[in-house]
GROMACS .gro file of C-alpha atoms in nm:
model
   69
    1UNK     CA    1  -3.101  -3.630  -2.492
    2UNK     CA    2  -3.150  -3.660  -2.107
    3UNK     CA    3  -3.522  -3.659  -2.200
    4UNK     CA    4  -3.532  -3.959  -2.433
    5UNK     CA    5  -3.325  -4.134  -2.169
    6UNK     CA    6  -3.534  -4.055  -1.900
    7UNK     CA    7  -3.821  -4.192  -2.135
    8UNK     CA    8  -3.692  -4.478  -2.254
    9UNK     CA    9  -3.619  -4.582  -1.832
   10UNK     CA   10  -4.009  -4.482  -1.820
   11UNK     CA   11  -4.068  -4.804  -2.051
   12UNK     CA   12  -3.846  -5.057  -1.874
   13UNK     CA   13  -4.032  -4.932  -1.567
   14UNK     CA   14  -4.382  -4.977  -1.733
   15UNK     CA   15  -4.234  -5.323  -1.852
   16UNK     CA   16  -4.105  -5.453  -1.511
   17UNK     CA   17  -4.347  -5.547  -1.210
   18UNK     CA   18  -4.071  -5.545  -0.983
   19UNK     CA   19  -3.914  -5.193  -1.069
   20UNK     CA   20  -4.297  -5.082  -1.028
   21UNK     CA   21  -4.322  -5.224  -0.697
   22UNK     CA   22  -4.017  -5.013  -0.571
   23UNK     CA   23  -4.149  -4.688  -0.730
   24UNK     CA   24  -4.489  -4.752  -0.549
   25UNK     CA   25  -4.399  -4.831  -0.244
   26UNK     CA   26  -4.272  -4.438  -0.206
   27UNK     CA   27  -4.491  -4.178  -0.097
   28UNK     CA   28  -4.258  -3.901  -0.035
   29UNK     CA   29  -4.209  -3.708  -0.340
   30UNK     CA   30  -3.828  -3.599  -0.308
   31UNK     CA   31  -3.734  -3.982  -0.198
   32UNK     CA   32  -3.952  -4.093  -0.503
   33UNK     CA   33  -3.745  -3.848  -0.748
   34UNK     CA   34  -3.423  -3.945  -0.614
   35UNK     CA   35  -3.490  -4.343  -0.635
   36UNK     CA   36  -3.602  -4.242  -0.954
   37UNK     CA   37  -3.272  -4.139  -1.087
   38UNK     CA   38  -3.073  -4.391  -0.917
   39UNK     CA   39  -3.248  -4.653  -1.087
   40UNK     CA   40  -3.207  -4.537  -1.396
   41UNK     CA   41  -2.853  -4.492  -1.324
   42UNK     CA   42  -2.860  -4.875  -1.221
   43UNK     CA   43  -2.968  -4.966  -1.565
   44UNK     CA   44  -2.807  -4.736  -1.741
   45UNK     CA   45  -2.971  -4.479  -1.807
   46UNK     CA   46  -2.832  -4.080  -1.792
   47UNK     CA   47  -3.093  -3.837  -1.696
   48UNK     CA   48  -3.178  -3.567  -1.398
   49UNK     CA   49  -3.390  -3.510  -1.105
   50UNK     CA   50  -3.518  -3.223  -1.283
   51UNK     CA   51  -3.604  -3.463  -1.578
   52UNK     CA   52  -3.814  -3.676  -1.363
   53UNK     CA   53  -3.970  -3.331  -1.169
   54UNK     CA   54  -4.061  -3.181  -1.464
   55UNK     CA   55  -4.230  -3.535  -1.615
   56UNK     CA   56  -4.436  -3.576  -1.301
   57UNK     CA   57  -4.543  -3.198  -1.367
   58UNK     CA   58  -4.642  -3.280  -1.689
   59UNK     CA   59  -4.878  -3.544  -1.626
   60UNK     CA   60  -5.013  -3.441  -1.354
   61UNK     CA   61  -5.078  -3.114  -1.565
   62UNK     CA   62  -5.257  -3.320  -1.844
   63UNK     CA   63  -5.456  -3.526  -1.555
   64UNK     CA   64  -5.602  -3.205  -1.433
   65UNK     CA   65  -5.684  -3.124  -1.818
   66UNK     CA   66  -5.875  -3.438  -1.853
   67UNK     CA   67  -6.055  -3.413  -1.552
   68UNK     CA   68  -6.175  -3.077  -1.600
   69UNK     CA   69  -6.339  -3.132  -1.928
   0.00000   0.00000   0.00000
């Protein structure tokens, strides 16, 4: 559940120019993960700092697959 929330706060972000802007704007990691969550939690949505860890692992895992190949 905390995973489709945390994904469906990963569309209004891709859908927003202005909630992009904030999220870029951060180049430390653990500030990025926490404004992360508090966002969502700003538009409602319920998820972790371990959601948004793990999700960052993930593609970052799948960019090093594609650049490999």
């Amino acid at each position: 559940m905390l995973q489709d929330s945390f994904e469906q706060f990963r569309q209004t972000v891709l859908d927003d120019p202005a909630l992009q802007a904030q999220l870029q704007a951060m180049a430390d990691r653990e500030v990025f993960v926490a404004r992360v969550v508090q966002l969502g939690a700003e538009q409602g949505y319920c998820f972790t700092s371990e959601d948004v860890v793990a999700a960052l692992r993930e593609n970052q895992r799948v960019w090093l697959e594609r650049s490999i190949r």
